mmCIF file of C-alpha atoms in Angstrom:
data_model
loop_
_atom_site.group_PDB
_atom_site.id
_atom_site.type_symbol
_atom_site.label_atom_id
_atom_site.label_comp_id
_atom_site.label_asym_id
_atom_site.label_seq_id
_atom_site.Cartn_x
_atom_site.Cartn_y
_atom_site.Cartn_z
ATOM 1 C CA UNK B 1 106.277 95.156 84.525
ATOM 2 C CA UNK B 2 108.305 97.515 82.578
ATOM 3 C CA UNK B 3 112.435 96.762 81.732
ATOM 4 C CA UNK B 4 114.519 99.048 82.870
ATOM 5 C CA UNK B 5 118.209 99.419 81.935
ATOM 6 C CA UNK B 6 120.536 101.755 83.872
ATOM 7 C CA UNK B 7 124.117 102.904 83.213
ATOM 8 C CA UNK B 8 126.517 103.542 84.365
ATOM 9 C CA UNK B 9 126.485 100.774 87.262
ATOM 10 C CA UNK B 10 129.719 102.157 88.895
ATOM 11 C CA UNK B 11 131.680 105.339 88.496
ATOM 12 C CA UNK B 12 133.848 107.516 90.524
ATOM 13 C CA UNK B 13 134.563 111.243 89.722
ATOM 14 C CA UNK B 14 137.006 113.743 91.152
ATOM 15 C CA UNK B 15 135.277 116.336 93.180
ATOM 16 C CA UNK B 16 134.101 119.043 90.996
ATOM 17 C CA UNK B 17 133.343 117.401 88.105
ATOM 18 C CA UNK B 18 130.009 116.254 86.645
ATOM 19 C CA UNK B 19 128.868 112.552 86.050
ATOM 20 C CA UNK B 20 125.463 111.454 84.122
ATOM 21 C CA UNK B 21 123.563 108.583 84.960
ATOM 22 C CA UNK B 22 121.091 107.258 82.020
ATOM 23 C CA UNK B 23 117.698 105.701 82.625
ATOM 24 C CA UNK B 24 116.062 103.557 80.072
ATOM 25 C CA UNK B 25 112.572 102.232 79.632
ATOM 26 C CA UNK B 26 113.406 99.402 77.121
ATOM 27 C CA UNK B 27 109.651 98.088 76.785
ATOM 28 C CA UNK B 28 107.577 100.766 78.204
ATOM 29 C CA UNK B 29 106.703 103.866 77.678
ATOM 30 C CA UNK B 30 107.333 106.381 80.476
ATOM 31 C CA UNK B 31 105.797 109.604 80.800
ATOM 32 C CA UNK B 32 106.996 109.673 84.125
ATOM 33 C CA UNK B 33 110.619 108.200 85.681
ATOM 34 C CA UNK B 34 111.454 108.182 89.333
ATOM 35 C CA UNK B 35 114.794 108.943 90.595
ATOM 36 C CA UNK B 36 115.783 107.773 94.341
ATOM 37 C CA UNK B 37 118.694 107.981 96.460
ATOM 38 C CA UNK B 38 120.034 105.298 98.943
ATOM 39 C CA UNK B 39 122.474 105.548 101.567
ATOM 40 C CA UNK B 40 123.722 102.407 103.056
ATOM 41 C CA UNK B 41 121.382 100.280 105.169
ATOM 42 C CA UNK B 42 119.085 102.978 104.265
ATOM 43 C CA UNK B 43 116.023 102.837 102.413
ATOM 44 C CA UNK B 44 115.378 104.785 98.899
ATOM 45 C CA UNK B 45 114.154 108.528 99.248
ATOM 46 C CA UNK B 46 112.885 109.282 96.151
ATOM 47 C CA UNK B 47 114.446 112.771 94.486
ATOM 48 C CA UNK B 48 112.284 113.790 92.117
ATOM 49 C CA UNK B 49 109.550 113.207 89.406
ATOM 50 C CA UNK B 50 111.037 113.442 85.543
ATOM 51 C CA UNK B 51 108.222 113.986 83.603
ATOM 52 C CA UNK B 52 108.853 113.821 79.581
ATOM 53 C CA UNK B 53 108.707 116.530 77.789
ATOM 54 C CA UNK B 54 108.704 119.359 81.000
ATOM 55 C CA UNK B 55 110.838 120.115 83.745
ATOM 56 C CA UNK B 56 110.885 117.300 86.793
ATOM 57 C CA UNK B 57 109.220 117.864 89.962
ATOM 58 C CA UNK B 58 112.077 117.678 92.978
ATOM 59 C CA UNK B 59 111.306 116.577 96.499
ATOM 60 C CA UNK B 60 111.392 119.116 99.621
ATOM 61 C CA UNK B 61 115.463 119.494 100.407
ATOM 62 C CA UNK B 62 116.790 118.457 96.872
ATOM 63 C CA UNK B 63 118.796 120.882 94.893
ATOM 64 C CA UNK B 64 117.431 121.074 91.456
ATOM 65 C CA UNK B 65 120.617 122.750 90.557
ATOM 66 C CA UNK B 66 123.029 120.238 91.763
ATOM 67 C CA UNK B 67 120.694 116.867 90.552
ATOM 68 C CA UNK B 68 119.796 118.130 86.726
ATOM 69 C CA UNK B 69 117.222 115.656 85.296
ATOM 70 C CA UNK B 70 116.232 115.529 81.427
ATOM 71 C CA UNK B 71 113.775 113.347 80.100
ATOM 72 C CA UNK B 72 113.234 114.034 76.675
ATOM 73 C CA UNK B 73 111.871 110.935 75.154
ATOM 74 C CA UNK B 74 109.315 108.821 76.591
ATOM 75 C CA UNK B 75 111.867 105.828 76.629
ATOM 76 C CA UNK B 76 115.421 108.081 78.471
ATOM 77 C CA UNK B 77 115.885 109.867 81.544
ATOM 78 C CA UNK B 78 119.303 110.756 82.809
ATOM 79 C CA UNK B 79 120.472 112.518 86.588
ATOM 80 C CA UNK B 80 123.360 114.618 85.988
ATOM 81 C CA UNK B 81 125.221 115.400 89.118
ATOM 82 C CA UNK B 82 126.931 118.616 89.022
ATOM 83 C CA UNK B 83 129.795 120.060 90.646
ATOM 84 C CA UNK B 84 129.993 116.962 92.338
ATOM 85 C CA UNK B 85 131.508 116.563 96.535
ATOM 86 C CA UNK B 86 131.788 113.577 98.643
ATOM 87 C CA UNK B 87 128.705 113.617 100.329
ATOM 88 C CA UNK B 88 126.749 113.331 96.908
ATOM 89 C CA UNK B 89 128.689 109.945 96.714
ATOM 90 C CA UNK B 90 125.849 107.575 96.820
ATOM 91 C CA UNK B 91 123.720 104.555 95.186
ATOM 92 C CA UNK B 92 121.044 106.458 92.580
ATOM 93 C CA UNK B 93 118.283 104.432 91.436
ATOM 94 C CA UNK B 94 115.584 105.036 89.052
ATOM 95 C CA UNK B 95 112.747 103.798 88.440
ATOM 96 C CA UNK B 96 109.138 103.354 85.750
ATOM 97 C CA UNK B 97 106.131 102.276 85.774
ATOM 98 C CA UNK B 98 103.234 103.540 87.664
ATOM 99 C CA UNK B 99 100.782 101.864 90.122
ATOM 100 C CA UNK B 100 97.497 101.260 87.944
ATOM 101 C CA UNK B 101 100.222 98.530 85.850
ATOM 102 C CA UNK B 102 101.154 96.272 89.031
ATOM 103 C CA UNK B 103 103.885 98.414 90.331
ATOM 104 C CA UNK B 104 107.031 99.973 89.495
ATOM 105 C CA UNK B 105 110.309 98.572 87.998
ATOM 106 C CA UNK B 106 113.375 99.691 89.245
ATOM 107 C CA UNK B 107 117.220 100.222 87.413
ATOM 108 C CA UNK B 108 120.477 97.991 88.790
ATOM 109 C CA UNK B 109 121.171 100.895 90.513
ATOM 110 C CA UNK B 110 124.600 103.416 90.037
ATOM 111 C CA UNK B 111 127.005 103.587 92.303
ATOM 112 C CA UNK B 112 128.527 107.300 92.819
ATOM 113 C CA UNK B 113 131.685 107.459 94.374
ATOM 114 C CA UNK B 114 132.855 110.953 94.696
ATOM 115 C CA UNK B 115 136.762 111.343 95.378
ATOM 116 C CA UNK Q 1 106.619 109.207 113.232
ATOM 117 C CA UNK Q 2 107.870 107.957 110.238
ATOM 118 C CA UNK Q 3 104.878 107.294 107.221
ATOM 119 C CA UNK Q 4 106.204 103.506 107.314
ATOM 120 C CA UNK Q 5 107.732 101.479 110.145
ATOM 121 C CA UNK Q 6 109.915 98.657 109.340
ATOM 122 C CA UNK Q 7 112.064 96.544 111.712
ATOM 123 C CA UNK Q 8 114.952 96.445 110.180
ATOM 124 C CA UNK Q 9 116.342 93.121 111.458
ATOM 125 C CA UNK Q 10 118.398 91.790 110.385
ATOM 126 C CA UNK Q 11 116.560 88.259 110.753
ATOM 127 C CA UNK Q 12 118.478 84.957 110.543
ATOM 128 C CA UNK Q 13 116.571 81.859 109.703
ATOM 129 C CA UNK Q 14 117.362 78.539 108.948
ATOM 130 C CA UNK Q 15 116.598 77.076 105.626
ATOM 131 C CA UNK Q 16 112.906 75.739 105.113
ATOM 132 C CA UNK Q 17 111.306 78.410 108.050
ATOM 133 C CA UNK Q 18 108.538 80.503 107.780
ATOM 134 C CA UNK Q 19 109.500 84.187 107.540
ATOM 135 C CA UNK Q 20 107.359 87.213 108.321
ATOM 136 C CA UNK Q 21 108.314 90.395 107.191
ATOM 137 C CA UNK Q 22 105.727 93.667 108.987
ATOM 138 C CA UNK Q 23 104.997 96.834 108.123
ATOM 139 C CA UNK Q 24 103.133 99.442 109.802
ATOM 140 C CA UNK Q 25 102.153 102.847 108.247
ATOM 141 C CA UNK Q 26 100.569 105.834 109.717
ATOM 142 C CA UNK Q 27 98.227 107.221 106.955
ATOM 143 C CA UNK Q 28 95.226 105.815 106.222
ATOM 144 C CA UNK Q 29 95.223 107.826 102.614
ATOM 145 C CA UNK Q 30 98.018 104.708 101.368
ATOM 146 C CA UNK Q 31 96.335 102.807 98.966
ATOM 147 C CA UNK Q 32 98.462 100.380 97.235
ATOM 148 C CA UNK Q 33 100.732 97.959 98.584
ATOM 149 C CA UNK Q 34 104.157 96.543 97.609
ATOM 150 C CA UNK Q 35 107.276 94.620 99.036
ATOM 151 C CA UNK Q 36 110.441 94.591 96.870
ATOM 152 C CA UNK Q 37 113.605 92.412 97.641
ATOM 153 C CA UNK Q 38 116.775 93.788 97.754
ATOM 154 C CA UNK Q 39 120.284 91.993 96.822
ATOM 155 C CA UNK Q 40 123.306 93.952 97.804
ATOM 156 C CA UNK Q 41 124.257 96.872 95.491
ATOM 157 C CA UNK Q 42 120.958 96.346 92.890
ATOM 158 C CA UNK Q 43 117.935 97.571 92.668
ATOM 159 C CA UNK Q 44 114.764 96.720 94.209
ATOM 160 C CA UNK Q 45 113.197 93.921 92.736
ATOM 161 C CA UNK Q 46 109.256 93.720 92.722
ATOM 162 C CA UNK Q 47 107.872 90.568 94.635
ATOM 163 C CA UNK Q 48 103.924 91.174 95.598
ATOM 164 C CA UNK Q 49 101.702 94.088 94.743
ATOM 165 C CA UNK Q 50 98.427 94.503 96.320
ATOM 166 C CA UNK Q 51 95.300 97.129 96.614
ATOM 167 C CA UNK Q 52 92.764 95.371 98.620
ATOM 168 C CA UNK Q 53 92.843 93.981 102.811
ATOM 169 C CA UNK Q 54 93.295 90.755 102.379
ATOM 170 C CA UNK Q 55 95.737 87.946 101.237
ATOM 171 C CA UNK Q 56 97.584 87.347 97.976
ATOM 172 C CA UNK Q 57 99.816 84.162 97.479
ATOM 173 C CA UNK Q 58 102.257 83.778 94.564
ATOM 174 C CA UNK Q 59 104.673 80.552 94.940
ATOM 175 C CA UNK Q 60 105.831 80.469 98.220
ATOM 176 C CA UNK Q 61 105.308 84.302 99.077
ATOM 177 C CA UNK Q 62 101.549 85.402 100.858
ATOM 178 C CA UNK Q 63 101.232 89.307 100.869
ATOM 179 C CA UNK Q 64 98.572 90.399 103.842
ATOM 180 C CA UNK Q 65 97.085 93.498 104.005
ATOM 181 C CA UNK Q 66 94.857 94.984 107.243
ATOM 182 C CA UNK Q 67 93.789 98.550 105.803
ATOM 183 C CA UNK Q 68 91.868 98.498 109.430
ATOM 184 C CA UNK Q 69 94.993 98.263 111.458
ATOM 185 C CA UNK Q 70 97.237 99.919 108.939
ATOM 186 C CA UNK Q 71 99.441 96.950 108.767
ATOM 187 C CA UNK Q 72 101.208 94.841 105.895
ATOM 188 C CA UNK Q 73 102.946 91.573 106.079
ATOM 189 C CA UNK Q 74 104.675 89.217 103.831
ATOM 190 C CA UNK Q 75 105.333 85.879 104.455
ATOM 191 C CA UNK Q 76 107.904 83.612 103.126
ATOM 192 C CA UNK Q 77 107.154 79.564 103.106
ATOM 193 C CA UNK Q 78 109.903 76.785 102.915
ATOM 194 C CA UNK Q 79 112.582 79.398 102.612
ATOM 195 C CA UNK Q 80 116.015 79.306 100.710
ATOM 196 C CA UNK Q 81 119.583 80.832 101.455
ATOM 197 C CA UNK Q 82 118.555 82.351 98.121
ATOM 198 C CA UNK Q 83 115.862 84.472 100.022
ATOM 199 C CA UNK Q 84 118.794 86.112 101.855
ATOM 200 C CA UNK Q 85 118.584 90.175 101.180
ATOM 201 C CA UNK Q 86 117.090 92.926 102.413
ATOM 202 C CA UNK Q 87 112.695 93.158 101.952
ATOM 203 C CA UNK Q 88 111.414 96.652 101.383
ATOM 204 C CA UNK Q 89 107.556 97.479 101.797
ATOM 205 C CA UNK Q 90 106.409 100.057 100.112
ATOM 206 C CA UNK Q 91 103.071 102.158 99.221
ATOM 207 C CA UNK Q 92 101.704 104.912 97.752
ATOM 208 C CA UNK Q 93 99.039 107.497 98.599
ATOM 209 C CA UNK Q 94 95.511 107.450 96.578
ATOM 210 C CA UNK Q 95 95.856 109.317 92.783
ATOM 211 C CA UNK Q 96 99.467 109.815 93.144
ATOM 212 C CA UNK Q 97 102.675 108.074 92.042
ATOM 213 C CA UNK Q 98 104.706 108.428 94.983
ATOM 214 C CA UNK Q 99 106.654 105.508 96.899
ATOM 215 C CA UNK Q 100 106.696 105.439 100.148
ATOM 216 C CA UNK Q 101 109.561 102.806 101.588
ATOM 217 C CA UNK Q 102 109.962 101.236 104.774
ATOM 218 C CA UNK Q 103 113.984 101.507 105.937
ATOM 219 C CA UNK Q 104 113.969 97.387 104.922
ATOM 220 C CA UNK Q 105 114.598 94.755 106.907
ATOM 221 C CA UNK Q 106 117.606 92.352 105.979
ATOM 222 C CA UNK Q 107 116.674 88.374 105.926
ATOM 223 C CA UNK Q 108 119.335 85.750 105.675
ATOM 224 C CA UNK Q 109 118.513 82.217 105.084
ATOM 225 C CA UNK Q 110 121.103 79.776 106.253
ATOM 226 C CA UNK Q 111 121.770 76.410 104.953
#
């Protein structure tokens, strides 16, 4: 499978501000990057679709202004949280690959905390 | 209904038992199969991946698959404290990308 690096794995923000979180495919590459949420003791709910090169598809219920998502190369996607509140506070997760190569490959993982 | 069901344990086992980890999932259009494990605060690590009903054994992990009775398993042979963390199942619907998780269920292995 695919190696995936994320970044930042930890951050914490004042409320109002924005924080980016970078996705890299480091030996693949992705036309397509997954971004997922996960609360604790909850499972992932994936976010949306970034798709290189056009805009990302979002799930029902996610704000596509809040959760910006650029992927502009086939190898970096990033999720910028704007305006960010508590409740966005949160473990973001991303992920490549696809299922016709065994699978998908996910990032560590970021840890949001908004304060 | 929820697409997947999980039972989300947790499950405490001694070291060197047989684990099985279920999954049960409502739509027959789910065509491939996968169960990631879990340590606290990463990301999901990929364990088994399968397509077909039937069994697939790598090391001490067996991945089942009933595409009859909608229902996944994985088992876990001789296993290790190191085992302990939370096992994810997970699919996706025919021609699409999508992942589909089950809420996890959280395994720990004591010595």
């Amino acid at each position: 499978g695919a190696v995936v690096s994320q970044h930042p794995s930890r951050v914490i923000c004042k409320s109002g501000t924005s924080v980016k979180i970078e996705c890299r495919s480091l030996d693949f590459q992705a036309t397509t990057m997954f971004w997922y949420r996960q609360f604790p003791k909850q499972s992932l709910m994936l976010m949306a679709t970034s798709n290189e090169g056009s805009k990302a598809t979002y799930e029902q219920g996610v704000e596509k202004d809040k959760f910006l998502i650029n992927h502009a190369s086939l190898t970096l996607s990033t999720l910028t949280v704007t305006s960010a509140h508590p409740e966005d506070s949160s473990f973001y997760i991303c992920s490549v690959g696809d299922r016709r190569n065994y699978g998908y490959t996910f990032g560590s993982g970021t840890r949001l905390t908004v304060v | 209904q929820k697409e997947v069901e999980q039972d989300p344990g947790p499950l405490s086992v001694p070291e060197g038992a047989i684990v099985s980890l279920n999954c049960t999932y409502s739509n027959s259009a789910f065509q491939y199969f996968m169960w990631y494990r879990q340590y606290s605060r990463k990301g999901p690590e990929l364990l088994m991946y399968t397509y077909s009903s039937g069994n697939k054994e790598d090391g001490r992990f067996t991945a089942q698959v009933d595409k009859s009775s909608k229902y996944i398993s994985l088992f876990i042979r001789d296993s290790q404290p190191s085992d302990s963390a939370t096992y994810l199942c997970a699919m996706t619907l025919y021609n699409t990308d999508k992942l589909i998780f089950g809420t996890g269920t959280r395994l720990q292995v004591f010595p």
